[in-house]
PDB file of C-alpha atoms in Angstrom:
ATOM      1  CA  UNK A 699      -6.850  18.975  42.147  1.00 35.00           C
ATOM      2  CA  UNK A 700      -5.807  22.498  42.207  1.00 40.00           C
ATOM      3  CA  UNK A 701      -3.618  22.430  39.214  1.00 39.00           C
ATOM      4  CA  UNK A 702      -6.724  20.977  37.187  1.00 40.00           C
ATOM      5  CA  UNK A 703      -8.629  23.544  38.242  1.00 39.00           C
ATOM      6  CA  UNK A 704      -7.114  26.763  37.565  1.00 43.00           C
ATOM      7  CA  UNK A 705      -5.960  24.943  34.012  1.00 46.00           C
ATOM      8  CA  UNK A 706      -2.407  24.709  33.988  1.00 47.00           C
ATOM      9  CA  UNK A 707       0.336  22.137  35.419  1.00 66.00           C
ATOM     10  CA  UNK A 708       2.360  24.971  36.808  1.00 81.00           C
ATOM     11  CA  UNK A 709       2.163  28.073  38.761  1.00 91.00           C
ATOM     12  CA  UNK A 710       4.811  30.794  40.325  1.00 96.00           C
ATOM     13  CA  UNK A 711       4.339  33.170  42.973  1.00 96.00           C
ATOM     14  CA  UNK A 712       6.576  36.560  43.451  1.00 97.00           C
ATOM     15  CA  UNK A 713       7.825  38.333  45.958  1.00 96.00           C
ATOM     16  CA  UNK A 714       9.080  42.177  45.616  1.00 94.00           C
ATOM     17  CA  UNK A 715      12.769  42.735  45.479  1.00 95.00           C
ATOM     18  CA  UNK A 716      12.631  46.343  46.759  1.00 89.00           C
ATOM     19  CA  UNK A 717      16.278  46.257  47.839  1.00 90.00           C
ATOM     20  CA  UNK A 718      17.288  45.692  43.940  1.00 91.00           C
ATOM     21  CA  UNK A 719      18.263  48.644  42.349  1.00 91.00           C
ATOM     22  CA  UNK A 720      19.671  49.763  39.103  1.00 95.00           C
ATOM     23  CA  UNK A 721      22.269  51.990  38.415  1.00 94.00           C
ATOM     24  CA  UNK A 722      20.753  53.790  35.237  1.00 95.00           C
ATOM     25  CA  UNK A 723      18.020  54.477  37.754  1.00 94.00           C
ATOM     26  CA  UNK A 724      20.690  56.469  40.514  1.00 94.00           C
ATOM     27  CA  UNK A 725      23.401  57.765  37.652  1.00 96.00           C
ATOM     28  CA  UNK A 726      22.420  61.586  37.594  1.00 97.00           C
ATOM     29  CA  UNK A 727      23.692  61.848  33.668  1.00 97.00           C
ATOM     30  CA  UNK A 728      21.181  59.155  32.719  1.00 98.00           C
ATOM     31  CA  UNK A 729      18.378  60.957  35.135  1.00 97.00           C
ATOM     32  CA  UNK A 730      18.956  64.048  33.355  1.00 98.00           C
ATOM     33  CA  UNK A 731      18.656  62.244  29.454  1.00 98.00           C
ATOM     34  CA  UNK A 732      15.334  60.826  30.977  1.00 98.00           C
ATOM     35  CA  UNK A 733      14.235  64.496  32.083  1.00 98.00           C
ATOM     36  CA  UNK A 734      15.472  65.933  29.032  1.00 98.00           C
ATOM     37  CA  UNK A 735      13.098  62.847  26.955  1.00 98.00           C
ATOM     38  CA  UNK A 736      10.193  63.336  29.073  1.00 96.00           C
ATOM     39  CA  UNK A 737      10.660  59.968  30.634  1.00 96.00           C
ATOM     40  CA  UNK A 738      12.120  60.455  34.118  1.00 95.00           C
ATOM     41  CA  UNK A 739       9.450  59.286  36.855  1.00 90.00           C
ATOM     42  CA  UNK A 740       7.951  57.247  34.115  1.00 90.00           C
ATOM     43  CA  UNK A 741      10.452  54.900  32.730  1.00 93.00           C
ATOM     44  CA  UNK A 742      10.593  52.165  36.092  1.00 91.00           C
ATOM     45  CA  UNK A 743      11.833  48.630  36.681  1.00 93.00           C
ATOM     46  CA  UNK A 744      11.036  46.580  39.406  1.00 93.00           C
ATOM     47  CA  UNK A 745      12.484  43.565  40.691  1.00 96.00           C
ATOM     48  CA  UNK A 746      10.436  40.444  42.217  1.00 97.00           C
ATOM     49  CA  UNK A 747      11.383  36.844  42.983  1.00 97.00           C
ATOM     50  CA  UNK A 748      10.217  33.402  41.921  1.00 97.00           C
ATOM     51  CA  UNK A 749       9.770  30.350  43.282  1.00 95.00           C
ATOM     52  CA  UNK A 750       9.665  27.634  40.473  1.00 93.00           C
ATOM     53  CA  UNK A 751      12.357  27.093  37.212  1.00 94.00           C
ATOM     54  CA  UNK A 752      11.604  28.766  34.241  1.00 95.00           C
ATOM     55  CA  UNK A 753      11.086  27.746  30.581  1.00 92.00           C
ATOM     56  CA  UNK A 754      10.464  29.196  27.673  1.00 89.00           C
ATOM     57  CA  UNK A 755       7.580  27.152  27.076  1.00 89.00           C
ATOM     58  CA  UNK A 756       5.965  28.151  29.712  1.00 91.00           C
ATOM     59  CA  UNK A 757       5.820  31.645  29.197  1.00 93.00           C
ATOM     60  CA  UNK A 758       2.269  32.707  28.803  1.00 91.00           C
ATOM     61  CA  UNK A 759       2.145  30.351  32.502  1.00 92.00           C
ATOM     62  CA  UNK A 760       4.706  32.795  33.720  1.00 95.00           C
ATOM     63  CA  UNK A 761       2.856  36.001  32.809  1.00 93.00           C
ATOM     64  CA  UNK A 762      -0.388  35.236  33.776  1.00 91.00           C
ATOM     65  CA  UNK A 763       0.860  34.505  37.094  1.00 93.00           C
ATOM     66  CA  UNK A 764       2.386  37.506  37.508  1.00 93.00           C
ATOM     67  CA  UNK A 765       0.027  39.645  36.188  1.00 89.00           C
ATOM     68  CA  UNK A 766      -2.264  37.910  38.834  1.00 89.00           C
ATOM     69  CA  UNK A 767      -0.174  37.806  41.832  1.00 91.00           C
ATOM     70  CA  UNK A 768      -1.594  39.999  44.547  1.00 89.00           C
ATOM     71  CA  UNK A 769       1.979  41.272  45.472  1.00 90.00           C
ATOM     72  CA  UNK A 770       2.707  41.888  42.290  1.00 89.00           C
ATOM     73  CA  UNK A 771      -0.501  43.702  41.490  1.00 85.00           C
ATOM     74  CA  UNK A 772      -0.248  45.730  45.466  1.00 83.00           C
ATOM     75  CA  UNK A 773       3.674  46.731  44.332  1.00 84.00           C
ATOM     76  CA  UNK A 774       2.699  48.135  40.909  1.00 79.00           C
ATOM     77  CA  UNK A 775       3.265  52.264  41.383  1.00 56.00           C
ATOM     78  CA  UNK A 776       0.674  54.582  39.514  1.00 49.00           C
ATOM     79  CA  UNK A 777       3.868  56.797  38.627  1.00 42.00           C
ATOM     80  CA  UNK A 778       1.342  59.822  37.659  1.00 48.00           C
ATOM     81  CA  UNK A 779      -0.459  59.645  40.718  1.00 45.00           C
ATOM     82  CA  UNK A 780       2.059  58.160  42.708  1.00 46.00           C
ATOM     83  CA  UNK A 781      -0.166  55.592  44.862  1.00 39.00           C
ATOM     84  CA  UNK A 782      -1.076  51.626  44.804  1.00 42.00           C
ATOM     85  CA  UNK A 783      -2.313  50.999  41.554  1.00 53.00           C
ATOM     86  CA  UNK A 784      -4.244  47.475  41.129  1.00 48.00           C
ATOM     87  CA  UNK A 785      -5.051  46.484  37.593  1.00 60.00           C
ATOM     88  CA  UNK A 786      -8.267  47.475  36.389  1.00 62.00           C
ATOM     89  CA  UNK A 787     -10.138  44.351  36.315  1.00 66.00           C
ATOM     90  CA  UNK A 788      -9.014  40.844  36.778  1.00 71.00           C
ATOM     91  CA  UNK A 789      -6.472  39.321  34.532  1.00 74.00           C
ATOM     92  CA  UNK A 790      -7.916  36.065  33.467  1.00 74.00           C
ATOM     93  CA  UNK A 791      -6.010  35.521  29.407  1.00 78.00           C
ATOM     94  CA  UNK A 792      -2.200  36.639  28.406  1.00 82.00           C
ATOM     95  CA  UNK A 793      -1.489  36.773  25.090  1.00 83.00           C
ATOM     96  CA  UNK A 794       2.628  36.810  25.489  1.00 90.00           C
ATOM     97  CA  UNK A 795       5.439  37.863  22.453  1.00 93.00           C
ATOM     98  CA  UNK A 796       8.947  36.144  23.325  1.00 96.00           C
ATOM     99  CA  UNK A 797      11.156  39.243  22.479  1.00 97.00           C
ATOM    100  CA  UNK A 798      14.518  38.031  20.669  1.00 97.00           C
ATOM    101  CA  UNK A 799      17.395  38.624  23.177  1.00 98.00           C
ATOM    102  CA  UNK A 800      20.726  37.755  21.911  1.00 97.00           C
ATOM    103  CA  UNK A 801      22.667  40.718  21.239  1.00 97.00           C
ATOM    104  CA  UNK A 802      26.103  41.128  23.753  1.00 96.00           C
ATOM    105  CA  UNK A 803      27.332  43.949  22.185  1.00 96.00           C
ATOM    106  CA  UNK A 804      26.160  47.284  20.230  1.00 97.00           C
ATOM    107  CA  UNK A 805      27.252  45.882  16.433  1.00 96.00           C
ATOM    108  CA  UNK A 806      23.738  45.960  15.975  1.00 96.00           C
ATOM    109  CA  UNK A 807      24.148  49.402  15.353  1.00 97.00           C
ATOM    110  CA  UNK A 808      26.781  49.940  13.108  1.00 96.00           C
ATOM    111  CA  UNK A 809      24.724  50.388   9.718  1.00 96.00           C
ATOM    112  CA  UNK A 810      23.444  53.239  11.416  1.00 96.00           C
ATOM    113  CA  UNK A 811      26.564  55.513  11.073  1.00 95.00           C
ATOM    114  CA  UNK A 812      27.421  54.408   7.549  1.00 92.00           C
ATOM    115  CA  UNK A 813      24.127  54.847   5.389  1.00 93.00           C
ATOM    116  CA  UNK A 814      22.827  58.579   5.485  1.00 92.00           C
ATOM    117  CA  UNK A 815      21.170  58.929   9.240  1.00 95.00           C
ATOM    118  CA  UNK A 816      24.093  61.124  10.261  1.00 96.00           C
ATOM    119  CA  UNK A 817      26.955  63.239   9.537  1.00 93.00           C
ATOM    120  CA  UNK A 818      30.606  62.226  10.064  1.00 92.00           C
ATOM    121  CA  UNK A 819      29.940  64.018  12.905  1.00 92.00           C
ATOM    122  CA  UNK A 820      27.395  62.071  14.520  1.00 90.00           C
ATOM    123  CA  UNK A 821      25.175  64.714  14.236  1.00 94.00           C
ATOM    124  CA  UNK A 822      21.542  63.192  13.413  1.00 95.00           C
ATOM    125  CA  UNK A 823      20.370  64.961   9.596  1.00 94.00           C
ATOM    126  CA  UNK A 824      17.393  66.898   9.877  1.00 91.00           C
ATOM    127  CA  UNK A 825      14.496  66.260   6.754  1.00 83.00           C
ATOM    128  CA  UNK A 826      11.072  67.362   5.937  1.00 72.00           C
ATOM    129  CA  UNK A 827       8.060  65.662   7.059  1.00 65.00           C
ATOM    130  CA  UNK A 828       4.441  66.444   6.072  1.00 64.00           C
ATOM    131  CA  UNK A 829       3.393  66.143  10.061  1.00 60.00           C
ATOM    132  CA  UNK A 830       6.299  66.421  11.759  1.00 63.00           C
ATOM    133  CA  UNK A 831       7.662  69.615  11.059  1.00 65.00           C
ATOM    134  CA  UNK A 832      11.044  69.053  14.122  1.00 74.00           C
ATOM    135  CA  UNK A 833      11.869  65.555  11.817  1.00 86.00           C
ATOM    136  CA  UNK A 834      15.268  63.864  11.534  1.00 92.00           C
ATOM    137  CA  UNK A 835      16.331  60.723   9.305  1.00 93.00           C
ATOM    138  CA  UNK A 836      16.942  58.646  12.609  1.00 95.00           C
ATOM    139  CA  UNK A 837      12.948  59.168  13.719  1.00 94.00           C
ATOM    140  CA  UNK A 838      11.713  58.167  10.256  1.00 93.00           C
ATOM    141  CA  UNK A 839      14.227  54.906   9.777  1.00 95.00           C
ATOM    142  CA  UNK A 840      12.613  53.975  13.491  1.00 96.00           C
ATOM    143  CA  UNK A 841       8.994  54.409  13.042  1.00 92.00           C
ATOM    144  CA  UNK A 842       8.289  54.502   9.031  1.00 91.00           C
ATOM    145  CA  UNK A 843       8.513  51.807   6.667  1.00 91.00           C
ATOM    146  CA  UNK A 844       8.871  53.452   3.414  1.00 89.00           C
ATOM    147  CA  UNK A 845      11.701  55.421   4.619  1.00 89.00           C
ATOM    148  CA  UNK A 846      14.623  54.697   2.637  1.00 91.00           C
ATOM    149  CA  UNK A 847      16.764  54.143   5.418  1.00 93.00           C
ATOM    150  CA  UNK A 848      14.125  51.378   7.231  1.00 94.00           C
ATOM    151  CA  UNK A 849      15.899  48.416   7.246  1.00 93.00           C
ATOM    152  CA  UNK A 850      19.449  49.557   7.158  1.00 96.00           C
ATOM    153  CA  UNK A 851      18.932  47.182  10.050  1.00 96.00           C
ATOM    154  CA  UNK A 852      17.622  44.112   9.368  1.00 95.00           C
ATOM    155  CA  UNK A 853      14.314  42.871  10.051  1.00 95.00           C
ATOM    156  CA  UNK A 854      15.108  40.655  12.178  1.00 96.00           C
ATOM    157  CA  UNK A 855      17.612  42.726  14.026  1.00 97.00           C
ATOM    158  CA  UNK A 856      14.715  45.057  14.528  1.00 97.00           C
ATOM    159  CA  UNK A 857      13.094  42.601  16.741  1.00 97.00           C
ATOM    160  CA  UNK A 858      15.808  42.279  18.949  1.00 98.00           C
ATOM    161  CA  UNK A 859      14.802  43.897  22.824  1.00 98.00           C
ATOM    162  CA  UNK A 860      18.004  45.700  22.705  1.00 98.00           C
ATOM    163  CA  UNK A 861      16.795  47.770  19.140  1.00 98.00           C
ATOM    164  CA  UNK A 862      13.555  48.256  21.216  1.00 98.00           C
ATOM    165  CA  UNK A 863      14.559  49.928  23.897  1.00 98.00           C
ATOM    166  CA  UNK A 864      17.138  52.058  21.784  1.00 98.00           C
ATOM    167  CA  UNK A 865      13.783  52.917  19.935  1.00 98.00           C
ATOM    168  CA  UNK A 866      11.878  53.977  23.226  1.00 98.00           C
ATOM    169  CA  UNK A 867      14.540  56.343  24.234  1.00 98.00           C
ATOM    170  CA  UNK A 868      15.047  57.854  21.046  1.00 97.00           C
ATOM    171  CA  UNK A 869      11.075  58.749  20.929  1.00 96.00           C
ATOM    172  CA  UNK A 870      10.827  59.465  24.422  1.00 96.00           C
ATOM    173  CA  UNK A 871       7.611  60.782  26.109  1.00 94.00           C
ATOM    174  CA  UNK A 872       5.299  63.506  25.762  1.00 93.00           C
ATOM    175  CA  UNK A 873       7.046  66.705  25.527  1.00 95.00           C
ATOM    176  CA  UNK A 874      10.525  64.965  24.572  1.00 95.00           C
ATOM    177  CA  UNK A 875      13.733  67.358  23.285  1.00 95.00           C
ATOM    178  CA  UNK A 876      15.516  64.996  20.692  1.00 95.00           C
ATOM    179  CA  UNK A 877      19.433  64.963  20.918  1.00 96.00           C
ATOM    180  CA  UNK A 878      21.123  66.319  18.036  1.00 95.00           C
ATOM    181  CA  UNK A 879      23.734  63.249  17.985  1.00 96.00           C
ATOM    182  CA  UNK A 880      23.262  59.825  18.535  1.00 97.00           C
ATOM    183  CA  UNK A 881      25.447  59.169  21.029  1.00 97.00           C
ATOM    184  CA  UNK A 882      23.271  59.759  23.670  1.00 98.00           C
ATOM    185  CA  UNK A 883      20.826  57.879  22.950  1.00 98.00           C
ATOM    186  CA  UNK A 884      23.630  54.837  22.372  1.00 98.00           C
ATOM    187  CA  UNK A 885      25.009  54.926  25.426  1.00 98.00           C
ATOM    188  CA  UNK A 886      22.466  54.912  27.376  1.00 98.00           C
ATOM    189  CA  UNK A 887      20.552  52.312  25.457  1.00 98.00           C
ATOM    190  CA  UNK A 888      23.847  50.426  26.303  1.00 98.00           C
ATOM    191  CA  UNK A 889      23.474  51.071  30.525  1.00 98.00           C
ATOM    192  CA  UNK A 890      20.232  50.081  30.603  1.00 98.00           C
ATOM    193  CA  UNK A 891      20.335  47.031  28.432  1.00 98.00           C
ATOM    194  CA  UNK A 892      23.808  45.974  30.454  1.00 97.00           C
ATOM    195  CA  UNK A 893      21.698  46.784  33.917  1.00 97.00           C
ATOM    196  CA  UNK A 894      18.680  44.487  32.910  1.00 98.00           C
ATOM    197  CA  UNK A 895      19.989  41.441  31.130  1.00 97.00           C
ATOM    198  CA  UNK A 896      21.854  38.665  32.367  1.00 97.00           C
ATOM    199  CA  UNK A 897      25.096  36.613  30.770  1.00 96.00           C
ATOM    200  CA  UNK A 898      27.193  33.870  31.430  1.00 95.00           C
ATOM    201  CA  UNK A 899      29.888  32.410  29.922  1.00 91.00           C
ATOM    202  CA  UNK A 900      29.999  28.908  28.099  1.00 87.00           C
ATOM    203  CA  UNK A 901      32.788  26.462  30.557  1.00 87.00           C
ATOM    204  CA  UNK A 902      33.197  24.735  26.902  1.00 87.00           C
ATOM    205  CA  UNK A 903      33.366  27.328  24.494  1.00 89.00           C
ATOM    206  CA  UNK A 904      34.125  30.373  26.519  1.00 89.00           C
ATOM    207  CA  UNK A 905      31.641  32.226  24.531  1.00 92.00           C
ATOM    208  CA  UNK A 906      29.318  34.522  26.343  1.00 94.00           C
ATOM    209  CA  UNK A 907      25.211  34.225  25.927  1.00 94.00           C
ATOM    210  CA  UNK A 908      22.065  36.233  26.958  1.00 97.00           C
ATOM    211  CA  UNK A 909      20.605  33.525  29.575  1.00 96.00           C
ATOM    212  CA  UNK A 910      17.698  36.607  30.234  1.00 97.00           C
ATOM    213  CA  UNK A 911      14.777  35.952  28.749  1.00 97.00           C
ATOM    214  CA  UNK A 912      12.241  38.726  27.762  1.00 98.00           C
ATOM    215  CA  UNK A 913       8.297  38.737  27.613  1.00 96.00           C
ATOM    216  CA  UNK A 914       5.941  41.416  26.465  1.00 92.00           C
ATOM    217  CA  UNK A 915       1.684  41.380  26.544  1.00 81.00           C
ATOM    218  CA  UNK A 916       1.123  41.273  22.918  1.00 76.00           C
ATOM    219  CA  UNK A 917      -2.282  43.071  24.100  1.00 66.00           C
ATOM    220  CA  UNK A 918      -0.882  45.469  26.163  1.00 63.00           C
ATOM    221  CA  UNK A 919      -4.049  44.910  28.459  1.00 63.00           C
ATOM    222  CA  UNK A 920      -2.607  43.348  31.267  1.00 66.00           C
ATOM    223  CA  UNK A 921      -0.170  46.376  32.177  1.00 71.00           C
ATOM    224  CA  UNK A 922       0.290  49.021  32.231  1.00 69.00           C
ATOM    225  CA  UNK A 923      -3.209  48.470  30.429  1.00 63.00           C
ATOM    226  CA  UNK A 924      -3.353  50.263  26.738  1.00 61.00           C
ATOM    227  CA  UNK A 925      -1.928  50.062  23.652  1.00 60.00           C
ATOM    228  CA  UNK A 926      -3.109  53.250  22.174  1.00 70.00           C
ATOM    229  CA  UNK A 927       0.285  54.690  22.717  1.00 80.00           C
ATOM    230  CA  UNK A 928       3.140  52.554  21.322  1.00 86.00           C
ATOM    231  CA  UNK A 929       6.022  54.301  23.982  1.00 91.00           C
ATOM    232  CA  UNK A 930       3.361  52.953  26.830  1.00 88.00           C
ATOM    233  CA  UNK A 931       5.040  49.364  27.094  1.00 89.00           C
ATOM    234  CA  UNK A 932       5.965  46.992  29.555  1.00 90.00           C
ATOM    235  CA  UNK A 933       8.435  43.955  29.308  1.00 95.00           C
ATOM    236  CA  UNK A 934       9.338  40.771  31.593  1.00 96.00           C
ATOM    237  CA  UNK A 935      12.875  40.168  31.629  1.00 98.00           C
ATOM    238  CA  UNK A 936      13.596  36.879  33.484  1.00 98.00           C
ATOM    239  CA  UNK A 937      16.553  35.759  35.273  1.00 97.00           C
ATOM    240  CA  UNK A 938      15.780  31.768  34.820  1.00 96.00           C
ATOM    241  CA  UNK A 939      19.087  31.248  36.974  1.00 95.00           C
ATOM    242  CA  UNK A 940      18.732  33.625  39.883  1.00 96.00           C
ATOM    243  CA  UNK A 941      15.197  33.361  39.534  1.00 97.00           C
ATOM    244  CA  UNK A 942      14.558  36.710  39.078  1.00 97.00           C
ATOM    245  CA  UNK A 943      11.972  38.950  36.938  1.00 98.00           C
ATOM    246  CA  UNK A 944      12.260  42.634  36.323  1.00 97.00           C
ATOM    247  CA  UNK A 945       9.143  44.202  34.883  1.00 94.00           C
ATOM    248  CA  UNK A 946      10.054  47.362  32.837  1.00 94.00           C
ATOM    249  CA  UNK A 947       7.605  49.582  32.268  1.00 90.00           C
ATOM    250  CA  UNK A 948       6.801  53.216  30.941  1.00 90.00           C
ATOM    251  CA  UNK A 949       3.715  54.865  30.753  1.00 87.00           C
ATOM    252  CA  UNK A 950       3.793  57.823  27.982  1.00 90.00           C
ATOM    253  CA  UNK A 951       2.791  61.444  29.158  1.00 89.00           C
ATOM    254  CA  UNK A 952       4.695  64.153  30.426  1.00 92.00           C
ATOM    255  CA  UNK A 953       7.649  63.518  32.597  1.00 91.00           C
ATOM    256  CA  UNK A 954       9.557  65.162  35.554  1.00 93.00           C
ATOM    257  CA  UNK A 955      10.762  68.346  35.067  1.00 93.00           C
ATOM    258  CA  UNK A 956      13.307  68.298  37.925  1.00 93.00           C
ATOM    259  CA  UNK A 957      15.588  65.807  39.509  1.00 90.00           C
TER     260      UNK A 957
END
């Protein structure tokens, strides 16, 4: 039987959404924060179709297949190059992280304003680093551990897609220019996280819920291929309802220096 030989008891196949847009991808203020980062023509999400329900359980199914799919694979966009870019080699193992997804609102971020990071003014405070010499408290309580400001949010809030992303855009690409403030960097963590992730509201409760779920290559070998650069990431974000799957992706270097 087919499904005994290729090893598992189910498969999807995608088709390219092409028509699916976003708007943080078309809003000119956003473009321009993306320039500004170094992450405008490198920062991309693309839409494709399903054609079997999703579980959670069978996510490492679910990426594999995708990662395999030969429209997937002739879709993918070398954004440096800007041709067709198949993967390297054939996929044949996916090693997949199920990213925490829960957040419906920005609280997350509250502890932030409150402990040090930035003036009443929401200015971010500048600080001394022994490598860095352009450093601010806000870089430091993102990427180092023995800063005293670390887990002002919680570990486990940390994990969370939505302080992710917030994380990407605040270290931007190659030649990024870091905001003074934060609010920036808040708003439009908000526009993309409200752009990618689906809700629906409880009939019972009335309470609202993530439904998306959200997949990342632990390896980082399937796409975009590396993990030598921490801002080079990709994630699956998965509609289980519409059947939909957004792969967003950057791939660290030098952005676009015009719209």
């Amino acid at each position: 039987m087919e499904g005994d030989e290729s090893g598992f008891e189910q498969t999807f196949s995608f088709g390219p959404l092409p028509a699916k847009s976003f708007s943080f991808q078309e809003d000119k203020n956003t473009l321009t924060l993306l320039m500004k980062w170094s992450m405008l023509g490198r920062l991309s999400a693309q839409t494709y179709s399903f054609d079997s329900n999703f579980h959670p359980y069978s996510c490492e199914t679910f990426a594999l297949c995708f990662f395999k799919d030969p429209q997937v694979i002739a879709s993918l966009r070398n954004v440096e190059a800007g041709v067709c870019m198949p993967l390297e080699r054939p996929v044949v193992s996916v090693s997949t992280e199920l990213v925490p997804c829960t957040k419906i609102s920005m609280e997350l971020f509250d502890p932030i304003y409150s402990c040090g990071i930035l003036r009443p003014s929401g200015h971010v405070v500048k600080c001394f680093h022994d490598v860095y010499p352009d450093c601010d408290e806000l870089r430091q309580m993102l990427q180092e551990e023995d800063s005293q400001h670390y887990y002002v949010v919680g570990r486990m809030e940390r994990e969370e897609f939505l302080f992710r992303l917030f994380k990407h855009l605040c270290l931007g690409g190659e030649l990024c220019q870091y905001e003074d403030t934060i609010d920036p960097y808040i708003s439009t963590t908000k526009k993309i996280y409200k752009d990618l992730i689906s809700v629906q509201k409880d009939a019972k409760t009335k309470k609202i819920d993530v439904v998306s779920t959200v997949l990342k290559d632990e390896s980082g070998q399937c796409f975009p291929g590396t993990r030598e650069e921490e801002q080079t990431f990709a994630y699956l974000i998965v509609d289980p309802v519409k059947r939909n799957v957004t792969l967003l992706y950057h791939i660290y270097g030098v952005g676009k220096m015009s719209l």
